[in-house]
Amino acid sequence: MKAIIPVAGAGTKLRPHTYTQPKALIPLAGRTILSIIIDQLVEAGLQEFVFVVGYLGEKIQHYVEQKYPTLTCHFVQQNSREGTGHAILLTREVVKDDEILIVLGDTICEGDYHELINSPVSMLGLKKVDDPRNFGVAEIDEQSRITRVVEKPQIPKSNLALVGLYKIKETAQLYDCLQSNIDQKIKSHDEFQLTDALECMIQHNVTFKPFKVSNWFDCGRKETLLETNAILLKKYRLANNPVLPYEGTIIIPPVSIGEGCNIKHSIIGPNVAIGDNTVVSYSIVKDSIVGSFTNLYEVVLKSSLIGSDANIRGLSQSLNIGDNTEIDLG
């Protein structure tokens, strides 16, 4: 079995960070989105990966080759971003007839990956959501078979969202449906969707069963990224609790602090991830992600996403305030 991870997207909802950094390499709970996905799959036994790269793809390739030198990795270039269906079709020559596990590169799912990989039938990862109109949606019959999938329906007939996790046994039929949809220019929301190819397979009597994930984290926007960071910091807190003392500093767990950081006279936490070699002085940081080689001086940050190599300096104030006074410095 091969794992396919599409990571060619430009990550426009995470601008300006994705101008210089692929979305999959944005730091998260002391790791990266991509490393969390890969580690899950390696733990489940997968050793061969196919990455569909495009925008800033050389950074993805360098990161994977440096961090995972023992894995068998292939890199397929998607020069024109025409949707997930187009991205997966580009892997046909590498995959051939092997079974595949597709994991979208901007979502993190938790569940029994051993069950998924060893399933005798194809499976689609599903999760109930309050508003399924922004996702692919699956409909299920009484025998727990998926009878229909549709991409971002305006009037959903189900609240089961496709979470970006797909185990495919009938690989040849998937690629045939992808090619047919592209040849016939069958698009949804102006793109060639993987969901439409899955619907084509269902219409050709391929059996799909639901794989219900226990947790699903969408890392495509700042707000959801910070929420995911907080949840995963709590999950990994034993591994991420800092052991180094920092001068005049209070640490409120859970936090993750990278190597080589210089932190003094500050309050860090809760729910803060800081990259390597960052300097924080006389600052308060909570519910935030801060990149590597960044300098923070006299700032108060809350619910912030700060990139690498940034420099932020706050205002230094001298105040003489009497009783019963309220001041908002903005």
PDB file of C-alpha atoms in Angstrom, residues 127-138 150-162 216 218 221:
ATOM      1  CA  LYS A 127     -17.368  12.778  10.804  1.00  0.00           C
ATOM      2  CA  LYS A 128     -20.689  14.327  11.799  1.00  0.00           C
ATOM      3  CA  VAL A 129     -20.699  18.128  11.489  1.00  0.00           C
ATOM      4  CA  ASP A 130     -23.217  20.839  12.257  1.00  0.00           C
ATOM      5  CA  ASP A 131     -23.083  22.447   8.805  1.00  0.00           C
ATOM      6  CA  PRO A 132     -21.945  20.044   6.068  1.00  0.00           C
ATOM      7  CA  ARG A 133     -22.400  22.503   3.194  1.00  0.00           C
ATOM      8  CA  ASN A 134     -18.690  23.344   3.138  1.00  0.00           C
ATOM      9  CA  PHE A 135     -17.557  19.733   2.816  1.00  0.00           C
ATOM     10  CA  GLY A 136     -17.985  16.657   0.740  1.00  0.00           C
ATOM     11  CA  VAL A 137     -20.982  14.759   2.145  1.00  0.00           C
ATOM     12  CA  ALA A 138     -21.693  11.019   2.272  1.00  0.00           C
ATOM     13  CA  VAL A 150     -21.433  14.880  -3.263  1.00  0.00           C
ATOM     14  CA  GLU A 151     -19.096  17.855  -2.975  1.00  0.00           C
ATOM     15  CA  LYS A 152     -20.388  20.838  -0.945  1.00  0.00           C
ATOM     16  CA  PRO A 153     -24.125  20.361  -1.565  1.00  0.00           C
ATOM     17  CA  GLN A 154     -26.373  23.366  -1.007  1.00  0.00           C
ATOM     18  CA  ILE A 155     -29.084  21.104   0.457  1.00  0.00           C
ATOM     19  CA  PRO A 156     -27.243  18.232   2.191  1.00  0.00           C
ATOM     20  CA  LYS A 157     -29.120  14.992   2.737  1.00  0.00           C
ATOM     21  CA  SER A 158     -26.659  13.936   5.439  1.00  0.00           C
ATOM     22  CA  ASN A 159     -24.491  15.553   8.099  1.00  0.00           C
ATOM     23  CA  LEU A 160     -21.612  13.118   7.519  1.00  0.00           C
ATOM     24  CA  ALA A 161     -18.663  15.056   6.132  1.00  0.00           C
ATOM     25  CA  LEU A 162     -15.760  13.580   4.205  1.00  0.00           C
ATOM     26  CA  TRP A 216     -10.820  15.713  12.960  1.00  0.00           C
ATOM     27  CA  ASP A 218      -9.033  21.310   9.986  1.00  0.00           C
ATOM     28  CA  ARG A 221      -7.560  28.789   8.611  1.00  0.00           C
TER      29      ARG A 221
END
